[in-house]
Amino acid sequence: MANYRGKHLVTTQDWKVEELETVLSLAAEMKKNRYGSKFTGILKHKTFFMFFYNPSVRTRQSFEAAATELGGHAQYLEPRGMRLKTSQSAGETTEDAAKVMSRYAEGLGIRILEDKVNRYGEGEALLREYMQYGTIPVISMAHDKYHPCQGLADVMGAREHLGNVRGKKLLQVWGRGALVRSWCSVQESLLINSRMGMDVTLAYPEGYDLDPQVIEWTRKNCAANGRKFEIIHDPVKGYKGADIVYSRNWMSPAAYGENGLDKENKEKEIKKAMAYQDWVTDAQKMKLTNNALFTHPMPVDRGSEVTDDVASGPRSIIYDVAENRLHVQKAIMALTMSDFEYKNKKGGRKR
Ligand code: CP
C-alpha cells in the first residue's frame, strides 16, 4: 500500500517511476469514480494553501475543485496580501511564514514564474526555503524550472488516447508567440516523458536552449530506457513519424537581463520570437506525423504557436489534459496530505 504523506513535489524527476505510476493509477480511478464515497472525505476539514505569485486559470481552479471534491478547502493567497520580506522591502521572513503556515494547513502549493524573480532558479529556491522551514508538503503549482502536475496530466492524457506510450515518439517543439513563456511545462514534459520510455525529439531555433541539467537528465532517462533523444533546429523535420506533437513557446536564456525579465527585455523577446514565421504547428506539418495527437499545456497562443484547426482539431487532446490536472492533483493531495493508502494493482515499472 502506498502513502506519501509529507512528500514534496518540485519535479517528477525527484519521484520514483513507481511512485508516479501510483499517482497516475489513483488519478485514473478518481476520474472514473469522481464523487465516490471512498474519495470524498479524504481531506475532510483540511486546508491546502495556494500561494500564487503569478496568475492562473487551470491551476487555481483545478486545485480548488480538487480540494472541494476531496472534502477539504483550498485557500488562495497572494504575496501582496501577506507583508513578506523582499529584497526591496522589510517584512516577514520566509522562515516565519513557513512555520506559521504549517500550523494551519496540510499542504502548500506555490506558483512563482520568471517575471517574479531576478535569475533562473530563484523561484525554485523559494520553494525549497518553504520546504526547509515548514513541516507540510510543498507542491509546485509551476515555478521557473518545473511544472510537475502539468507533466503528470500530460502523461495521463497521452495514455488515454494511445495506451502505453513506451516506444512512441514525442516531438517537443518551440512555437512562435508573444507571451514569453516559462520553461517549466516543457522541461517537465521532457523529464517525465523520457522516463516513461518515449523517444524524444526536441526542436527549437538556435538560441532557445533550455536548462543544460534538464537536457542531461532527459538524455540519461532516454538512455536508461533504450530510447532515442535528439535536439534539432529545424522547424519541420521532427514531425516525421511523431505520435505526439507538443508545441509551446518558451523564452530564450537571453531574456533574463540584469534586472531579470523586466518590461524592456520582455518586449525585445516578443519581437524576436514573433519573427520566426516557420515555427507554427499547422495541418501541413501534422500530415508528416504518425497521425499524431496534438497537445499543449494551455493557455494556447492560437495562430502563433499553433493554428486553430490543429488546436481544435480531432487529434487535439488539450481539454482532456486540462481536465486531468484535476484528477492528478486530487491523487497527489490524497497521497501527500492525508493518511489515505492506495494499492496500485497494475504495479508499475520501477525505473
Ligand atoms: N497549464 C497551466 O498551468 O495553466 P494556468 O497557467 O492557467 O494555471
Short mmCIF file of C-alpha atoms and ligand atoms in Angstrom, two decimals:
data_model
loop_
_atom_site.label_atom_id
_atom_site.label_comp_id
_atom_site.label_asym_id
_atom_site.label_seq_id
_atom_site.Cartn_x
_atom_site.Cartn_y
_atom_site.Cartn_z
CA MET A 1 0.00 0.00 0.00
CA ALA A 2 1.31 3.46 -0.87
CA ASN A 3 1.06 6.68 1.08
CA TYR A 4 3.47 9.61 0.62
CA ARG A 5 2.37 11.83 3.48
CA GLY A 6 4.63 14.87 3.76
CA LYS A 7 6.42 14.25 0.44
CA HIS A 8 7.23 17.40 -1.56
CA LEU A 9 6.66 17.62 -5.31
CA VAL A 10 9.03 20.05 -7.03
CA THR A 11 9.55 17.99 -10.18
CA THR A 12 8.56 14.45 -11.18
CA GLN A 13 12.28 13.77 -11.66
CA ASP A 14 12.57 13.64 -7.84
CA TRP A 15 9.98 10.85 -7.57
CA LYS A 16 10.49 7.20 -8.47
CA VAL A 17 8.66 5.98 -11.58
CA GLU A 18 6.81 3.54 -9.33
CA GLU A 19 5.51 6.49 -7.26
CA LEU A 20 4.46 8.39 -10.38
CA GLU A 21 2.64 5.29 -11.60
CA THR A 22 0.78 5.14 -8.29
CA VAL A 23 -0.33 8.76 -8.73
CA LEU A 24 -1.43 8.09 -12.32
CA SER A 25 -3.31 4.94 -11.39
CA LEU A 26 -5.12 6.63 -8.50
CA ALA A 27 -5.90 9.64 -10.71
CA ALA A 28 -7.48 7.34 -13.32
CA GLU A 29 -9.60 5.69 -10.61
CA MET A 30 -10.63 9.07 -9.25
CA LYS A 31 -11.61 10.17 -12.75
CA LYS A 32 -13.81 7.09 -13.23
CA ASN A 33 -15.41 7.40 -9.79
CA ARG A 34 -15.24 11.17 -9.39
CA TYR A 35 -17.58 11.59 -6.42
CA GLY A 36 -17.16 8.09 -4.98
CA SER A 37 -17.51 7.94 -1.20
CA LYS A 38 -14.05 6.41 -0.75
CA PHE A 39 -12.56 9.70 -2.02
CA THR A 40 -14.88 12.49 -0.93
CA GLY A 41 -13.79 12.58 2.71
CA ILE A 42 -10.01 12.23 2.28
CA LEU A 43 -9.30 15.90 3.08
CA LYS A 44 -12.26 16.47 5.39
CA HIS A 45 -11.65 19.62 7.47
CA LYS A 46 -8.20 20.05 5.88
CA THR A 47 -6.83 23.14 4.15
CA PHE A 48 -4.46 23.48 1.21
CA PHE A 49 -2.78 26.87 0.75
CA MET A 50 -2.36 28.01 -2.86
CA PHE A 51 0.28 30.71 -2.92
CA PHE A 52 0.26 32.47 -6.30
CA TYR A 53 2.89 34.99 -7.36
CA ASN A 54 1.55 34.70 -10.95
CA PRO A 55 -1.94 34.41 -12.43
CA SER A 56 -3.58 31.17 -13.49
CA VAL A 57 -6.76 29.70 -14.98
CA ARG A 58 -6.28 25.93 -14.81
CA THR A 59 -4.02 25.59 -11.78
CA ARG A 60 -6.04 27.68 -9.38
CA GLN A 61 -9.39 26.31 -10.48
CA SER A 62 -8.33 22.67 -10.63
CA PHE A 63 -6.62 22.73 -7.22
CA GLU A 64 -9.60 24.48 -5.69
CA ALA A 65 -12.00 21.94 -7.22
CA ALA A 66 -9.67 19.09 -6.20
CA ALA A 67 -9.71 20.16 -2.55
CA THR A 68 -13.51 20.52 -2.63
CA GLU A 69 -14.01 17.10 -4.20
CA LEU A 70 -11.82 15.51 -1.51
CA GLY A 71 -13.90 17.18 1.20
CA GLY A 72 -11.34 19.88 2.08
CA HIS A 73 -10.70 23.52 1.28
CA ALA A 74 -8.13 25.35 -0.86
CA GLN A 75 -7.28 28.89 0.20
CA TYR A 76 -5.97 31.40 -2.36
CA LEU A 77 -3.04 33.54 -1.20
CA GLU A 78 -1.12 36.31 -2.93
CA PRO A 79 2.20 37.74 -1.71
CA ARG A 80 0.90 41.33 -1.84
CA GLY A 81 -1.64 40.44 0.86
CA MET A 82 1.00 38.98 3.18
CA ARG A 83 3.61 41.69 4.05
CA LEU A 84 6.52 39.39 3.23
CA LYS A 85 10.14 40.50 3.30
CA THR A 86 11.65 41.10 -0.15
CA SER A 87 14.95 42.49 -1.43
CA GLN A 88 13.14 45.86 -1.71
CA SER A 89 11.06 45.95 1.47
CA ALA A 90 11.02 44.94 5.14
CA GLY A 91 8.52 42.29 6.23
CA GLU A 92 8.05 38.75 7.48
CA THR A 93 10.76 36.21 6.65
CA THR A 94 10.07 33.04 4.67
CA GLU A 95 11.14 31.07 7.74
CA ASP A 96 8.46 32.64 9.93
CA ALA A 97 5.79 32.47 7.22
CA ALA A 98 6.56 28.79 6.52
CA LYS A 99 6.48 27.85 10.20
CA VAL A 100 3.19 29.64 10.81
CA MET A 101 1.51 28.38 7.63
CA SER A 102 2.44 24.83 8.63
CA ARG A 103 0.33 25.25 11.78
CA TYR A 104 -2.82 25.92 9.73
CA ALA A 105 -2.74 23.79 6.60
CA GLU A 106 -1.84 20.27 5.46
CA GLY A 107 -0.17 21.31 2.22
CA LEU A 108 1.23 24.33 0.41
CA GLY A 109 1.22 24.94 -3.34
CA ILE A 110 3.44 27.68 -4.77
CA ARG A 111 3.48 29.28 -8.23
CA ILE A 112 6.37 31.62 -8.96
CA LEU A 113 7.49 32.22 -12.54
CA GLU A 114 10.41 34.02 -14.15
CA ASP A 115 8.98 37.54 -14.19
CA LYS A 116 8.81 37.42 -10.38
CA VAL A 117 12.49 36.55 -9.89
CA ASN A 118 15.78 38.11 -10.93
CA ARG A 119 17.52 34.97 -12.10
CA TYR A 120 16.56 31.50 -13.29
CA GLY A 121 16.36 29.14 -10.31
CA GLU A 122 15.31 31.73 -7.72
CA GLY A 123 11.69 30.53 -7.94
CA GLU A 124 12.75 27.01 -7.10
CA ALA A 125 14.98 28.31 -4.31
CA LEU A 126 11.89 29.88 -2.72
CA LEU A 127 10.01 26.55 -2.85
CA ARG A 128 12.98 24.88 -1.22
CA GLU A 129 13.07 27.53 1.53
CA TYR A 130 9.43 26.76 2.38
CA MET A 131 10.34 23.05 2.34
CA GLN A 132 13.25 23.70 4.69
CA TYR A 133 11.36 25.71 7.29
CA GLY A 134 7.82 24.33 7.01
CA THR A 135 6.54 20.95 8.10
CA ILE A 136 3.91 20.39 5.38
CA PRO A 137 4.39 19.13 1.83
CA VAL A 138 5.20 21.77 -0.78
CA ILE A 139 3.78 21.18 -4.24
CA SER A 140 4.94 23.19 -7.23
CA MET A 141 2.00 24.80 -8.99
CA ALA A 142 4.53 25.83 -11.73
CA HIS A 143 7.76 27.58 -10.92
CA ASP A 144 10.61 28.87 -13.06
CA LYS A 145 12.04 25.35 -13.60
CA TYR A 146 9.26 22.75 -13.45
CA HIS A 147 5.53 22.09 -13.58
CA PRO A 148 5.10 18.55 -12.20
CA CYS A 149 1.28 18.50 -12.08
CA GLN A 150 1.20 19.50 -15.75
CA GLY A 151 3.68 16.74 -16.63
CA LEU A 152 1.54 14.11 -14.91
CA ALA A 153 -1.63 15.38 -16.62
CA ASP A 154 0.20 15.25 -19.98
CA VAL A 155 1.12 11.59 -19.48
CA MET A 156 -2.37 10.69 -18.29
CA GLY A 157 -3.91 12.33 -21.37
CA ALA A 158 -1.50 10.67 -23.80
CA ARG A 159 -2.15 7.23 -22.30
CA GLU A 160 -5.92 7.70 -22.50
CA HIS A 161 -5.57 8.09 -26.26
CA LEU A 162 -2.55 5.95 -27.15
CA GLY A 163 -2.40 3.35 -24.41
CA ASN A 164 1.18 2.71 -23.36
CA VAL A 165 3.42 5.49 -24.71
CA ARG A 166 6.59 3.42 -24.40
CA GLY A 167 8.43 3.40 -27.75
CA LYS A 168 6.24 6.17 -29.18
CA LYS A 169 7.76 9.43 -30.42
CA LEU A 170 7.22 12.79 -28.74
CA LEU A 171 8.02 15.93 -30.71
CA GLN A 172 8.55 18.77 -28.23
CA VAL A 173 8.62 21.79 -30.49
CA TRP A 174 9.15 25.51 -29.88
CA GLY A 175 6.37 27.75 -31.20
CA ARG A 176 6.48 31.43 -32.06
CA GLY A 177 4.46 33.51 -29.67
CA ALA A 178 4.00 36.81 -27.91
CA LEU A 179 3.56 35.53 -24.37
CA VAL A 180 7.22 34.96 -23.36
CA ARG A 181 6.54 31.57 -21.84
CA SER A 182 8.25 29.83 -18.99
CA TRP A 183 10.47 26.77 -19.43
CA CYS A 184 8.57 24.92 -16.70
CA SER A 185 6.00 22.88 -18.67
CA VAL A 186 8.41 21.99 -21.46
CA GLN A 187 11.18 20.92 -19.08
CA GLU A 188 8.76 18.84 -17.05
CA SER A 189 7.45 17.17 -20.22
CA LEU A 190 10.97 16.27 -21.34
CA LEU A 191 11.76 14.74 -17.97
CA ILE A 192 8.60 12.73 -17.39
CA ASN A 193 8.08 11.52 -20.95
CA SER A 194 11.70 10.38 -21.23
CA ARG A 195 11.19 8.37 -18.03
CA MET A 196 8.01 6.85 -19.44
CA GLY A 197 10.02 5.32 -22.29
CA MET A 198 9.27 7.68 -25.16
CA ASP A 199 11.62 8.63 -27.98
CA VAL A 200 12.01 12.38 -27.63
CA THR A 201 12.82 14.96 -30.31
CA LEU A 202 13.34 18.49 -29.04
CA ALA A 203 13.13 21.11 -31.81
CA TYR A 204 13.80 24.82 -31.44
CA PRO A 205 15.53 27.71 -33.21
CA GLU A 206 19.18 28.36 -32.33
CA GLY A 207 19.41 30.50 -29.21
CA TYR A 208 16.47 28.96 -27.31
CA ASP A 209 18.45 26.43 -25.28
CA LEU A 210 16.85 25.06 -22.14
CA ASP A 211 18.47 24.24 -18.78
CA PRO A 212 21.54 22.03 -19.50
CA GLN A 213 20.76 19.95 -16.39
CA VAL A 214 17.32 19.08 -17.79
CA ILE A 215 18.85 18.16 -21.14
CA GLU A 216 21.38 15.91 -19.41
CA TRP A 217 18.67 14.20 -17.34
CA THR A 218 16.47 13.73 -20.40
CA ARG A 219 19.37 12.16 -22.27
CA LYS A 220 20.05 9.82 -19.34
CA ASN A 221 16.37 8.94 -18.90
CA CYS A 222 16.07 8.02 -22.59
CA ALA A 223 19.31 6.03 -22.49
CA ALA A 224 18.16 4.13 -19.39
CA ASN A 225 15.03 3.10 -21.31
CA GLY A 226 16.93 2.28 -24.52
CA ARG A 227 15.16 5.15 -26.30
CA LYS A 228 16.36 7.98 -28.56
CA PHE A 229 16.80 11.63 -27.65
CA GLU A 230 17.72 14.24 -30.24
CA ILE A 231 17.89 18.02 -30.43
CA ILE A 232 17.29 19.63 -33.81
CA HIS A 233 16.98 23.20 -35.03
CA ASP A 234 14.69 22.51 -37.96
CA PRO A 235 11.01 23.60 -37.83
CA VAL A 236 9.69 20.68 -39.95
CA LYS A 237 11.89 17.55 -39.73
CA GLY A 238 10.84 16.49 -36.23
CA TYR A 239 7.19 15.99 -37.25
CA LYS A 240 8.09 12.93 -39.30
CA GLY A 241 6.76 9.83 -37.53
CA ALA A 242 5.76 11.69 -34.36
CA ASP A 243 2.99 10.17 -32.24
CA ILE A 244 2.54 13.25 -30.07
CA VAL A 245 3.25 16.85 -31.06
CA TYR A 246 3.60 19.23 -28.12
CA SER A 247 4.16 22.79 -29.29
CA ARG A 248 4.89 25.59 -26.90
CA ASN A 249 6.67 28.90 -26.99
CA TRP A 250 9.45 29.44 -24.47
CA MET A 251 11.71 32.37 -23.78
CA SER A 252 15.39 32.39 -24.68
CA PRO A 253 18.00 32.35 -21.90
CA ALA A 254 18.93 35.88 -23.04
CA ALA A 255 15.58 37.15 -21.76
CA TYR A 256 16.93 37.36 -18.21
CA GLY A 257 18.75 40.68 -18.14
CA GLU A 258 20.45 42.47 -15.24
CA ASN A 259 17.03 43.18 -13.75
CA GLY A 260 15.53 39.82 -14.57
CA LEU A 261 12.73 39.56 -17.10
CA ASP A 262 11.74 43.24 -16.99
CA LYS A 263 9.41 45.09 -19.38
CA GLU A 264 12.21 46.08 -21.76
CA ASN A 265 13.55 42.51 -22.01
CA LYS A 266 10.05 41.15 -22.49
CA GLU A 267 9.42 43.49 -25.41
CA LYS A 268 12.71 42.50 -27.05
CA GLU A 269 11.91 38.84 -26.53
CA ILE A 270 8.45 39.14 -28.11
CA LYS A 271 9.83 40.91 -31.18
CA LYS A 272 12.49 38.26 -31.60
CA ALA A 273 10.09 35.31 -31.14
CA MET A 274 7.40 36.64 -33.48
CA ALA A 275 9.90 36.83 -36.35
CA TYR A 276 10.10 33.02 -36.58
CA GLN A 277 7.30 32.57 -39.13
CA ASP A 278 8.17 28.90 -39.78
CA TRP A 279 7.78 27.73 -36.19
CA VAL A 280 4.00 27.29 -36.12
CA THR A 281 2.34 23.87 -35.81
CA ASP A 282 -0.14 23.59 -38.68
CA ALA A 283 -2.10 20.94 -40.59
CA GLN A 284 0.59 20.65 -43.25
CA LYS A 285 3.22 19.69 -40.70
CA MET A 286 0.82 17.39 -38.81
CA LYS A 287 0.39 15.40 -42.06
CA LEU A 288 4.03 14.29 -41.72
CA THR A 289 3.31 12.62 -38.38
CA ASN A 290 2.02 9.19 -37.45
CA ASN A 291 -1.49 10.68 -37.11
CA ALA A 292 -0.12 12.39 -34.01
CA LEU A 293 -2.06 13.73 -31.09
CA PHE A 294 -1.64 17.45 -30.54
CA THR A 295 -1.08 18.64 -27.02
CA HIS A 296 -0.31 21.87 -25.21
CA PRO A 297 -0.48 22.83 -21.51
CA MET A 298 -2.59 25.93 -22.27
CA PRO A 299 -3.20 28.83 -22.45
CA VAL A 300 -2.70 28.36 -26.19
CA ASP A 301 -1.42 31.28 -28.24
CA ARG A 302 -3.65 30.41 -31.21
CA GLY A 303 -2.35 31.47 -34.59
CA SER A 304 1.20 31.76 -33.26
CA GLU A 305 2.23 28.54 -31.55
CA VAL A 306 -0.37 26.50 -33.43
CA THR A 307 -3.15 27.10 -35.93
CA ASP A 308 -6.77 26.95 -34.80
CA ASP A 309 -7.62 23.94 -36.95
CA VAL A 310 -4.93 21.86 -35.20
CA ALA A 311 -5.58 23.18 -31.67
CA SER A 312 -9.32 22.47 -32.04
CA GLY A 313 -8.96 19.53 -34.42
CA PRO A 314 -9.93 15.88 -33.89
CA ARG A 315 -6.42 14.88 -32.73
CA SER A 316 -6.12 17.65 -30.16
CA ILE A 317 -6.20 16.47 -26.53
CA ILE A 318 -5.74 19.86 -24.89
CA TYR A 319 -9.03 19.80 -22.97
CA ASP A 320 -8.55 16.21 -21.77
CA VAL A 321 -5.13 17.15 -20.46
CA ALA A 322 -6.52 20.28 -18.81
CA GLU A 323 -9.22 18.16 -17.14
CA ASN A 324 -6.59 15.68 -15.98
CA ARG A 325 -4.92 18.40 -13.93
CA LEU A 326 -7.86 18.00 -11.55
CA HIS A 327 -7.52 14.22 -11.26
CA VAL A 328 -3.74 14.04 -10.86
CA GLN A 329 -3.83 16.83 -8.27
CA LYS A 330 -6.54 15.00 -6.31
CA ALA A 331 -4.31 11.93 -6.30
CA ILE A 332 -1.23 13.94 -5.24
CA MET A 333 -3.13 15.70 -2.44
CA ALA A 334 -4.67 12.46 -1.18
CA LEU A 335 -1.29 10.73 -1.05
CA THR A 336 0.81 13.60 0.36
CA MET A 337 -1.63 15.42 2.65
CA SER A 338 -3.52 12.59 4.35
CA ASP A 339 -3.13 9.01 5.59
CA PHE A 340 -5.06 7.67 2.60
CA GLU A 341 -3.40 4.49 1.35
CA TYR A 342 -3.60 3.23 -2.17
CA LYS A 343 -2.60 -0.04 -3.78
CA ASN A 344 -1.64 0.27 -7.43
CA LYS A 345 -2.91 -3.04 -8.77
CA LYS A 346 -1.02 -2.53 -12.02
CA GLY A 347 2.27 -2.38 -10.11
CA GLY A 348 4.11 -0.06 -12.48
CA ARG A 349 7.68 -0.05 -13.68
CA LYS A 350 10.38 0.65 -11.10
CA ARG A 351 12.90 2.64 -13.18
N1 CP B 1 -1.24 24.95 -17.66
C1 CP B 1 -1.37 25.83 -16.64
O1 CP B 1 -0.66 25.74 -15.63
O2 CP B 1 -2.35 26.76 -16.82
P1 CP B 1 -2.57 28.03 -15.92
O3 CP B 1 -1.38 28.93 -16.10
O4 CP B 1 -3.84 28.67 -16.41
O5 CP B 1 -2.69 27.61 -14.49
#
